[in-house]
Amino acid sequence: METILKRTSGDDQRIALGSMTRLKEVSSKLRTVSTAGVKIKIQETGEFITIPKKALSLLITILSNMSEGKSITIIPTDSEVSTQQAADMLNVSRPHLVKLLENNTIPFKKVGSHRRILLRDLVAYEKSLQRTREEKLKFLSEQAQDLDLGYE
């Protein structure tokens, strides 16, 4: 799979915003239609291409991110990432990530002397971490309310 490492330009942002808005409108009409695919017409060639509905949803997400000027990366879920890539994805240092791996918090395998992490394991860890954060924040906010600490 080819990786594109270009930043989203201002022109790309404007085009993405217009496209995303229109695609969202069309997509909402498609919810009642029971077909698995959606035909898209390529204006320049007049050709039609059928794509899965899920791909249309993904396209809307991509355009939404582009319209905000964000760069995006698409990686298959069965991909393996290096410790540096995983650390970047979790927004932590590589040494911290290695500690998580060595404590068996995140599964990994060794290829020679290099550690490799399955993307799905990394995403599962991130979701688990998010759930834990939400639970602790909820507990703290409830405790603040019970103790009448002045938070309204």
mmCIF file of C-alpha atoms in Angstrom:
data_model
loop_
_atom_site.group_PDB
_atom_site.id
_atom_site.type_symbol
_atom_site.label_atom_id
_atom_site.label_comp_id
_atom_site.label_asym_id
_atom_site.label_seq_id
_atom_site.Cartn_x
_atom_site.Cartn_y
_atom_site.Cartn_z
ATOM 1 C CA MET A 1 0.000 0.000 0.000
ATOM 2 C CA GLU A 2 1.322 3.402 -0.984
ATOM 3 C CA THR A 3 1.727 5.994 1.736
ATOM 4 C CA ILE A 4 1.062 9.650 0.979
ATOM 5 C CA LEU A 5 3.001 12.002 3.215
ATOM 6 C CA LYS A 6 1.761 15.370 1.988
ATOM 7 C CA ARG A 7 0.068 17.961 4.155
ATOM 8 C CA THR A 8 -3.467 18.983 3.265
ATOM 9 C CA SER A 9 -3.363 22.234 1.276
ATOM 10 C CA GLY A 10 -5.848 25.089 1.555
ATOM 11 C CA ASP A 11 -7.316 24.147 -1.838
ATOM 12 C CA ASP A 12 -7.726 20.552 -0.666
ATOM 13 C CA GLN A 13 -9.492 21.813 2.469
ATOM 14 C CA ARG A 14 -12.010 23.879 0.485
ATOM 15 C CA ILE A 15 -12.741 21.073 -1.972
ATOM 16 C CA ALA A 16 -13.043 18.520 0.847
ATOM 17 C CA LEU A 17 -15.465 20.731 2.782
ATOM 18 C CA GLY A 18 -17.777 21.121 -0.209
ATOM 19 C CA SER A 19 -17.599 17.439 -1.103
ATOM 20 C CA MET A 20 -18.109 16.270 2.454
ATOM 21 C CA THR A 21 -21.195 18.407 2.933
ATOM 22 C CA ARG A 22 -22.768 17.107 -0.285
ATOM 23 C CA LEU A 23 -21.781 13.490 0.424
ATOM 24 C CA LYS A 24 -23.346 13.659 3.905
ATOM 25 C CA GLU A 25 -26.624 14.828 2.356
ATOM 26 C CA VAL A 26 -26.593 12.029 -0.214
ATOM 27 C CA SER A 27 -25.493 9.453 2.357
ATOM 28 C CA SER A 28 -28.404 10.278 4.661
ATOM 29 C CA LYS A 29 -30.793 9.506 1.786
ATOM 30 C CA LEU A 30 -29.063 6.155 1.214
ATOM 31 C CA ARG A 31 -29.784 4.858 4.726
ATOM 32 C CA THR A 32 -33.220 3.695 3.622
ATOM 33 C CA VAL A 33 -31.879 1.973 0.499
ATOM 34 C CA SER A 34 -30.996 -1.695 1.029
ATOM 35 C CA THR A 35 -28.240 -2.085 -1.590
ATOM 36 C CA ALA A 36 -24.738 -3.039 -0.496
ATOM 37 C CA GLY A 37 -23.004 -0.779 -3.011
ATOM 38 C CA VAL A 38 -23.207 2.802 -4.185
ATOM 39 C CA LYS A 39 -22.480 4.055 -7.712
ATOM 40 C CA ILE A 40 -20.252 7.089 -8.029
ATOM 41 C CA LYS A 41 -19.829 8.927 -11.319
ATOM 42 C CA ILE A 42 -16.412 10.241 -12.284
ATOM 43 C CA GLN A 43 -17.308 13.558 -13.901
ATOM 44 C CA GLU A 44 -14.187 13.842 -16.057
ATOM 45 C CA THR A 45 -14.623 10.455 -17.757
ATOM 46 C CA GLY A 46 -18.351 9.890 -17.329
ATOM 47 C CA GLU A 47 -17.654 6.439 -15.901
ATOM 48 C CA PHE A 48 -19.515 4.916 -12.954
ATOM 49 C CA ILE A 49 -17.786 3.042 -10.163
ATOM 50 C CA THR A 50 -19.591 0.943 -7.553
ATOM 51 C CA ILE A 51 -18.166 1.088 -4.042
ATOM 52 C CA PRO A 52 -19.411 -0.474 -0.778
ATOM 53 C CA LYS A 53 -21.565 1.757 1.457
ATOM 54 C CA LYS A 54 -18.926 1.408 4.168
ATOM 55 C CA ALA A 55 -16.358 2.900 1.784
ATOM 56 C CA LEU A 56 -18.633 5.908 1.292
ATOM 57 C CA SER A 57 -18.776 6.368 5.057
ATOM 58 C CA LEU A 58 -14.977 6.143 5.212
ATOM 59 C CA LEU A 59 -14.699 8.682 2.387
ATOM 60 C CA ILE A 60 -16.873 11.118 4.358
ATOM 61 C CA THR A 61 -14.590 10.692 7.385
ATOM 62 C CA ILE A 62 -11.506 11.293 5.232
ATOM 63 C CA LEU A 63 -13.029 14.428 3.696
ATOM 64 C CA SER A 64 -14.085 15.681 7.127
ATOM 65 C CA ASN A 65 -10.505 15.406 8.387
ATOM 66 C CA MET A 66 -9.116 17.000 5.237
ATOM 67 C CA SER A 67 -11.580 19.901 5.501
ATOM 68 C CA GLU A 68 -10.125 20.600 8.958
ATOM 69 C CA GLY A 69 -6.601 20.591 7.519
ATOM 70 C CA LYS A 70 -5.664 17.331 9.214
ATOM 71 C CA SER A 71 -3.381 14.830 7.567
ATOM 72 C CA ILE A 72 -4.627 11.252 7.642
ATOM 73 C CA THR A 73 -3.167 7.787 7.412
ATOM 74 C CA ILE A 74 -5.033 4.628 6.513
ATOM 75 C CA ILE A 75 -3.530 1.391 7.782
ATOM 76 C CA PRO A 76 -5.069 -2.094 7.521
ATOM 77 C CA THR A 77 -6.010 -3.425 10.977
ATOM 78 C CA ASP A 78 -3.899 -6.568 10.595
ATOM 79 C CA SER A 79 -0.781 -4.451 10.047
ATOM 80 C CA GLU A 80 2.142 -4.516 12.406
ATOM 81 C CA VAL A 81 3.776 -1.324 13.592
ATOM 82 C CA SER A 82 7.161 -0.583 15.099
ATOM 83 C CA THR A 83 7.585 0.639 18.656
ATOM 84 C CA GLN A 84 8.206 4.191 17.409
ATOM 85 C CA GLN A 85 5.078 4.152 15.241
ATOM 86 C CA ALA A 86 3.038 2.763 18.144
ATOM 87 C CA ALA A 87 4.442 5.391 20.519
ATOM 88 C CA ASP A 88 3.555 8.119 18.023
ATOM 89 C CA MET A 89 0.020 6.768 17.676
ATOM 90 C CA LEU A 90 -0.494 6.707 21.456
ATOM 91 C CA ASN A 91 1.268 10.048 21.857
ATOM 92 C CA VAL A 92 3.756 8.633 24.372
ATOM 93 C CA SER A 93 7.527 8.225 24.375
ATOM 94 C CA ARG A 94 9.064 5.098 22.896
ATOM 95 C CA PRO A 95 10.681 4.099 26.232
ATOM 96 C CA HIS A 96 7.253 4.325 27.926
ATOM 97 C CA LEU A 97 5.730 2.158 25.201
ATOM 98 C CA VAL A 98 8.524 -0.410 25.602
ATOM 99 C CA LYS A 99 7.709 -0.587 29.339
ATOM 100 C CA LEU A 100 4.056 -1.261 28.459
ATOM 101 C CA LEU A 101 5.171 -4.046 26.127
ATOM 102 C CA GLU A 102 7.596 -5.593 28.607
ATOM 103 C CA ASN A 103 4.893 -5.523 31.344
ATOM 104 C CA ASN A 104 2.601 -7.436 28.935
ATOM 105 C CA THR A 105 0.101 -4.558 28.925
ATOM 106 C CA ILE A 106 0.123 -4.619 25.112
ATOM 107 C CA PRO A 107 0.847 -7.861 23.231
ATOM 108 C CA PHE A 108 3.789 -7.875 20.823
ATOM 109 C CA LYS A 109 6.132 -10.198 19.023
ATOM 110 C CA LYS A 110 9.807 -10.012 18.319
ATOM 111 C CA VAL A 111 11.210 -10.125 14.818
ATOM 112 C CA GLY A 112 14.917 -10.521 15.361
ATOM 113 C CA SER A 113 15.720 -7.851 17.925
ATOM 114 C CA HIS A 114 12.770 -5.641 16.906
ATOM 115 C CA ARG A 115 9.386 -5.547 18.600
ATOM 116 C CA ARG A 116 6.260 -5.507 16.412
ATOM 117 C CA ILE A 117 2.767 -4.635 17.622
ATOM 118 C CA LEU A 118 -0.431 -5.560 15.814
ATOM 119 C CA LEU A 119 -2.441 -2.450 15.075
ATOM 120 C CA ARG A 120 -5.629 -4.070 16.397
ATOM 121 C CA ASP A 121 -3.898 -4.730 19.759
ATOM 122 C CA LEU A 122 -2.783 -1.109 19.904
ATOM 123 C CA VAL A 123 -6.307 0.135 19.155
ATOM 124 C CA ALA A 124 -7.754 -2.236 21.770
ATOM 125 C CA TYR A 125 -5.317 -0.882 24.378
ATOM 126 C CA GLU A 126 -6.196 2.703 23.451
ATOM 127 C CA LYS A 127 -9.945 1.989 23.764
ATOM 128 C CA SER A 128 -9.392 0.283 27.125
ATOM 129 C CA LEU A 129 -7.381 3.260 28.332
ATOM 130 C CA GLN A 130 -10.115 5.644 27.193
ATOM 131 C CA ARG A 131 -12.809 3.618 29.016
ATOM 132 C CA THR A 132 -10.736 3.633 32.199
ATOM 133 C CA ARG A 133 -10.234 7.404 31.963
ATOM 134 C CA GLU A 134 -13.954 7.988 31.462
ATOM 135 C CA GLU A 135 -14.838 5.774 34.447
ATOM 136 C CA LYS A 136 -12.353 7.569 36.719
ATOM 137 C CA LEU A 137 -13.516 10.995 35.578
ATOM 138 C CA LYS A 138 -17.129 10.008 36.189
ATOM 139 C CA PHE A 139 -16.205 8.784 39.679
ATOM 140 C CA LEU A 140 -14.362 12.029 40.441
ATOM 141 C CA SER A 141 -17.219 14.208 39.207
ATOM 142 C CA GLU A 142 -19.762 12.196 41.229
ATOM 143 C CA GLN A 143 -17.532 12.456 44.289
ATOM 144 C CA ALA A 144 -17.247 16.236 43.821
ATOM 145 C CA GLN A 145 -21.038 16.457 43.616
ATOM 146 C CA ASP A 146 -21.522 14.274 46.720
ATOM 147 C CA LEU A 147 -19.042 16.364 48.699
ATOM 148 C CA ASP A 148 -20.656 19.594 47.424
ATOM 149 C CA LEU A 149 -17.327 21.069 46.334
ATOM 150 C CA GLY A 150 -19.044 23.904 44.477
ATOM 151 C CA TYR A 151 -18.934 22.445 40.987
ATOM 152 C CA GLU A 152 -22.248 22.985 39.271
#
